[in-house]
XYZ file of C-alpha atoms in Angstrom:
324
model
C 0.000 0.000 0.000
C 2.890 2.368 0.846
C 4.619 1.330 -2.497
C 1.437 2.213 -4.384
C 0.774 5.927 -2.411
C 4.539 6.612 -3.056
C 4.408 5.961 -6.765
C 1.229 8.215 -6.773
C 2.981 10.855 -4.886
C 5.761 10.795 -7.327
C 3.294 11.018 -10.336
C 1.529 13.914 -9.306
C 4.255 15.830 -8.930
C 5.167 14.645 -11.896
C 2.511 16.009 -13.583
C 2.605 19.264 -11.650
C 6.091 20.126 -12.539
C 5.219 19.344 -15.697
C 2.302 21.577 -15.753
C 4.454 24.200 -14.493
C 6.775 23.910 -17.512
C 4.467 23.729 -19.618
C 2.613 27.335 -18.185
C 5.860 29.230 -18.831
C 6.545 31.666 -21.534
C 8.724 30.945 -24.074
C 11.306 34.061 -24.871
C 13.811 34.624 -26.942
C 16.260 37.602 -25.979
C 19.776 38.453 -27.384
C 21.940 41.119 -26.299
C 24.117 43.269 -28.240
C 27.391 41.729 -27.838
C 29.103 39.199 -25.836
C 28.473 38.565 -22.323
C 30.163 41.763 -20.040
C 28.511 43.331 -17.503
C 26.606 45.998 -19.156
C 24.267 42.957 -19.761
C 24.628 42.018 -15.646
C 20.780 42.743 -15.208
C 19.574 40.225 -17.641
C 22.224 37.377 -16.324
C 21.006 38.147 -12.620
C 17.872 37.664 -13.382
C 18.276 33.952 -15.374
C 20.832 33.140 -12.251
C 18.194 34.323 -9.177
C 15.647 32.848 -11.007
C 13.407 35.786 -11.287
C 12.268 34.705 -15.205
C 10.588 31.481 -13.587
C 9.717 33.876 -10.588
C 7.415 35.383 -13.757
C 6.408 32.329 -15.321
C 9.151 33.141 -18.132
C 11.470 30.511 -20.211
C 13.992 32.934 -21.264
C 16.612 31.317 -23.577
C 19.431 34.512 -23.451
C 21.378 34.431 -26.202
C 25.031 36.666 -26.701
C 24.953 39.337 -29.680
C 28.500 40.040 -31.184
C 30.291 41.505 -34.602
C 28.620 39.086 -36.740
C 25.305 39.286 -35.473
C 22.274 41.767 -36.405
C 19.624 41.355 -33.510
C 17.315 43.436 -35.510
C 17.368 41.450 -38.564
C 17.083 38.215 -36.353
C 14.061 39.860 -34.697
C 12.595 40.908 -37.866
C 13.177 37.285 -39.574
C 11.098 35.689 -36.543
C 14.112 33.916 -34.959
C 14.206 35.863 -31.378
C 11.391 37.545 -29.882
C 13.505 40.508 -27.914
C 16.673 42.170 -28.704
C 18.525 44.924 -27.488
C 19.134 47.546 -29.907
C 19.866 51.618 -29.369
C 17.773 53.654 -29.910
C 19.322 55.353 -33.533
C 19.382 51.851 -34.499
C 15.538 51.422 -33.980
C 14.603 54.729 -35.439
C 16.771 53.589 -38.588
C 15.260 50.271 -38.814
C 11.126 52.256 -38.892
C 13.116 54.591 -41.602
C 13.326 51.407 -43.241
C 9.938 50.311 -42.536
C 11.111 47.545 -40.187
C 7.973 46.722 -37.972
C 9.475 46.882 -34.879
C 9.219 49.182 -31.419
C 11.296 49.401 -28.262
C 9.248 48.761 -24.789
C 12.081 50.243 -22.473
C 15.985 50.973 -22.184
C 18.662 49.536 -19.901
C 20.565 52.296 -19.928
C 19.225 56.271 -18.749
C 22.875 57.418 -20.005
C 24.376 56.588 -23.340
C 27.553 55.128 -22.319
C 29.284 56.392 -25.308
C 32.091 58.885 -24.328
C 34.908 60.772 -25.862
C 38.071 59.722 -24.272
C 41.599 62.523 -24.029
C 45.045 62.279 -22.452
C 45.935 64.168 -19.268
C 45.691 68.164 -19.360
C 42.560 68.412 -21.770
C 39.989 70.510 -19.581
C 36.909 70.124 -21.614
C 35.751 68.867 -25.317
C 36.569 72.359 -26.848
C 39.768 72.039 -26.271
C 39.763 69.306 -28.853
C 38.671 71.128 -31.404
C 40.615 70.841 -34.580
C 42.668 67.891 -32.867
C 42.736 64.949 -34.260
C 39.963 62.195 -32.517
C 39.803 57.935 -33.549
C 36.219 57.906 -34.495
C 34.773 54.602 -35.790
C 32.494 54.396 -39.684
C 29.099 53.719 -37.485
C 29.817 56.506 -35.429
C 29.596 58.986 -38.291
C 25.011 58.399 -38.065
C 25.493 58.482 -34.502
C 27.325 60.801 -31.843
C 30.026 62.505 -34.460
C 27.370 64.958 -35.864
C 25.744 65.664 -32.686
C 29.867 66.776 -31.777
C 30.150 68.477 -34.878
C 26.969 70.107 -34.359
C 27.524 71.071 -30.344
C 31.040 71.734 -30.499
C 31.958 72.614 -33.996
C 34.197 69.582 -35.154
C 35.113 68.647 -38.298
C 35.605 65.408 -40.379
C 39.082 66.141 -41.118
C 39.475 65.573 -37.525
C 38.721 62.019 -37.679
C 40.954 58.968 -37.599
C 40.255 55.469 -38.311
C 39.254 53.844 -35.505
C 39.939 50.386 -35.234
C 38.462 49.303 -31.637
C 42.036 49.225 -30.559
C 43.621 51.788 -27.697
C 47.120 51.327 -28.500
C 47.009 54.081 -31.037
C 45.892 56.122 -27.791
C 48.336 54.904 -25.922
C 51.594 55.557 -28.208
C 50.350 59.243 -29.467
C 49.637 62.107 -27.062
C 47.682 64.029 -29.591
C 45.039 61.401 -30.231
C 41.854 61.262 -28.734
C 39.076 58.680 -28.955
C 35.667 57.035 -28.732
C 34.660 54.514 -26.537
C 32.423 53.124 -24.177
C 32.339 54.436 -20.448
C 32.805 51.146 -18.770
C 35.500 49.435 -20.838
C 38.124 51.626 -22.977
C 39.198 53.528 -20.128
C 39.654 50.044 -18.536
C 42.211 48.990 -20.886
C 43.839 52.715 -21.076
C 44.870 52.622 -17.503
C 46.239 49.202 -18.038
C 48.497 51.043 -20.197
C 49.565 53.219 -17.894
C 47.533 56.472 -18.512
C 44.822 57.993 -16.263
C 42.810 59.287 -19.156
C 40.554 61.984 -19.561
C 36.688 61.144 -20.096
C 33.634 62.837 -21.288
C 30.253 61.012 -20.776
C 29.005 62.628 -23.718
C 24.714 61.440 -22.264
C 26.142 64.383 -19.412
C 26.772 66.784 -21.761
C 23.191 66.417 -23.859
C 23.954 63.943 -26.186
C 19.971 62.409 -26.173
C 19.500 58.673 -27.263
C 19.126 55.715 -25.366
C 20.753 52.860 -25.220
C 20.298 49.099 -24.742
C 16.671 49.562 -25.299
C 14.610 46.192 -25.448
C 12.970 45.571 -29.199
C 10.210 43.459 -30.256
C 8.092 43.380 -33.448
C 4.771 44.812 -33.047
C 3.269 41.637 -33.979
C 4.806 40.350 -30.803
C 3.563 43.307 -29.321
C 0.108 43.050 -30.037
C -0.133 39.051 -29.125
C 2.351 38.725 -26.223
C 2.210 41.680 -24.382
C 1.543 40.393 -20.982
C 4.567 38.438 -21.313
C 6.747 40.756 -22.270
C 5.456 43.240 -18.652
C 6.223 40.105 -17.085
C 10.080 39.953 -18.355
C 10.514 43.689 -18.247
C 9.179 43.363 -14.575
C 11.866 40.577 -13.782
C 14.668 42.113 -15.774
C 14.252 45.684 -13.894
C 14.938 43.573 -10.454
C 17.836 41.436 -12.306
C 19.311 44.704 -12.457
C 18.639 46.333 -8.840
C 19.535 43.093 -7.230
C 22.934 43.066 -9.783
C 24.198 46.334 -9.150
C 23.517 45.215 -5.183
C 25.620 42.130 -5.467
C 26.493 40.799 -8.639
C 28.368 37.531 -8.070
C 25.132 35.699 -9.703
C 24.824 37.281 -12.944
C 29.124 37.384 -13.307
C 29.486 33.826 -12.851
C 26.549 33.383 -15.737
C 28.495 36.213 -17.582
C 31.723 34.104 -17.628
C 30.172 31.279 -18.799
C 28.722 32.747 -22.007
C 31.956 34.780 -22.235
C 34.784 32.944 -20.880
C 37.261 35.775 -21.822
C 35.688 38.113 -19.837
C 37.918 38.770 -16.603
C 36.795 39.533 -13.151
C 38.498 42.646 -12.997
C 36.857 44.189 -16.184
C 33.577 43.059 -14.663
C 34.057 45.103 -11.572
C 35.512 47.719 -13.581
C 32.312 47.603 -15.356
C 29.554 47.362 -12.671
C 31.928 50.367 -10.647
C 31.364 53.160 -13.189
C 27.498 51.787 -14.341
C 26.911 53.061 -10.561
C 29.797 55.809 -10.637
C 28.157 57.660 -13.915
C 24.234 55.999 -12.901
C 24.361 54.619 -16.539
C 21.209 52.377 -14.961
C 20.109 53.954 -11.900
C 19.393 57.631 -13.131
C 17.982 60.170 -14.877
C 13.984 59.405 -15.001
C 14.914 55.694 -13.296
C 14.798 57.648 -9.741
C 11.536 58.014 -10.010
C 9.818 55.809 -12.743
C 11.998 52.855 -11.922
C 14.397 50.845 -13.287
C 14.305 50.248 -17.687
C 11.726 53.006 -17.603
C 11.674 55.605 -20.824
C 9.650 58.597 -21.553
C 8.165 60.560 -25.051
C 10.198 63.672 -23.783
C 13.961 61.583 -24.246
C 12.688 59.856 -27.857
C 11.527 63.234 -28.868
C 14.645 64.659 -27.974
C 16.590 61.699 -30.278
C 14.448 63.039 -33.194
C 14.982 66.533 -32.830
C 19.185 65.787 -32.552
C 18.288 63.665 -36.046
C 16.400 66.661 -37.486
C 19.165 68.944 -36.611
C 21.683 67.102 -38.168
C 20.065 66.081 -41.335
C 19.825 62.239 -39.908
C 16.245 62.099 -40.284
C 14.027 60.961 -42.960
C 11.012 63.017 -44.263
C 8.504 60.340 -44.792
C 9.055 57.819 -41.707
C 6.875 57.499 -39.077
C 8.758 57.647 -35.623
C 6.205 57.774 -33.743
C 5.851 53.777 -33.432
C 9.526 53.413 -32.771
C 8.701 52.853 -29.378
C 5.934 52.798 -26.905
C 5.385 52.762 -23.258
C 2.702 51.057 -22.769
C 4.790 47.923 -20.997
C 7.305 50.227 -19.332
C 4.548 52.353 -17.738
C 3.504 49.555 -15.996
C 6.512 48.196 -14.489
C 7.761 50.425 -11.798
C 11.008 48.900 -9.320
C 13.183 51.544 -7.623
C 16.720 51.470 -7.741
């Protein structure tokens, strides 16, 4: 009799586990590059558990130089991806049906990067700057614009900081939380300019999905902008979790670049600020999209006939609201 209650036991929860499976949501979500901690939210919140928390099967997936989320996205084979926000307004110039339902990051990390003794960015005016192809539809007109560069200015950039590091003169691009990493490993304590502090509008990292998905899977995608918003306050509280996750997916990424990484996301409130005191984590708002346009309008980026208005929507983000 005990044999037979025990073998009943084990079936139900059998089936109940089952059942449980079988009521999560399937997503699909790729990041922009390989795993580093500007993605530390997202990893958190597979390695706490907080997807299944939601009733979400997240299968996370690593972008990188070969891969084009949007086109994924667009071609059916993910169902989020995590695109800036002049990428997104590019792809509805192109009549690419898709919108963004929030943004990781309040500040564009992008930043303009100078050796010692360089005061401000108009002292590098006429001098010559490492700018990269893609940056010339991104933040090199806004500069020109602002500040009054010019192209002749520009040097190839080649992702590389040794040029940096060998000429005095040169200035660069880069990213806030990893090019300065590697220029004090040279042996310079550079000069930085978070250019999202000085006005430069767009977000970045936002979170993509087709409107189709939109329309049919909405609930589910509150529920995994819910869960990734406390990926990310519980990672920039302790992010052992997400790194170890991070490491596996990318095992060249080193524990001090990680910590380098999380240190000035909090330092420069990449995550944490701007409207994210008060709406919460991810959050976005008409005001900052409009504000993309108008820097695309002023620099001759924009395109007469496209309709940026369903570039993104915050109808998912408005309803999602966790504190930092």
């Amino acid at each position: 009799m005990n044999n037979i209650l025990t073998r009943l036991a084990l079936a139900f929860a059998s089936l109940v586990l089952a059942s449980t499976s079988a009521a999560q949501d399937k997503l699909r979500f790729s990041t922009d590059w390989l795993g580093e901690a500007e993605h530390g939210g997202f990893y958190q919140a597979q390695a706490e558990g907080i997807y299944k928390k939601y009733g979400l099967d997240v299968e996370l997936k690593s972008g990188g130089p070969q891969v084009n989320g949007l086109q994924l996205l667009a071609a059916g084979q993910l169902d989020i991806v995590m695109a800036d926000a002049l990428q997104v307004l590019s792809a509805i110039e192109q009549q690419i049906p898709v919108t963004a339902i929030a943004a990781t990051f309040q500040k564009n990390p992008a930043v303009i990067i100078a050796h010692p003794g360089v005061k401000s960015l108009t002292d590098l005016k006429g001098k010559p700057i490492a700018i990269s192809a893609a940056s010339n539809t991104t933040f090199w007109p806004w500069l020109k614009e602002r500040y009054g560069f010019g192209d002749e200015q520009k040097r190839p950039y080649a992702f590389s900081v040794q040029p940096f590091l060998v000429d005095p003169n040169l200035s660069q691009q880069g990213f806030v939380t990893s090019e300065p990493f590697s220029i004090e490993k040279g042996g310079i304590t550079p000069v930085v300019f978070l250019l999202a502090d000085l006005g430069y509008p767009p977000y970045s990292e936002t979170l993509v999905v087709t409107r189709d998905t939109l329309a049919k899977r909405g609930d589910a995608l509150r529920r995994f902008v819910q869960a990734s918003a406390e990926g990310w306050k519980s990672y920039l509280a302790n992010p052992a979790p997400g790194n170890a996750l991070i490491k596996k997916a990318n095992p060249q990424m080193g524990d001090d670049l990680l910590a380098y990484g999380v240190a000035k996301m909090k330092a420069y409130a990449i995550v944490e600020g701007g409207d994210a005191n008060t709406r919460g984590l991810l959050t976005m708002t008409d005001a900052r999209w409009r504000g993309a346009l108008a820097f695309l309008h002023a620099a001759g980026l924009s395109k007469p006939k496209a309709d940026y208005a369903k570039a993104w929507t915050l109808d998912i983000v408005n309803n999602v609201k966790v504190l930092p």
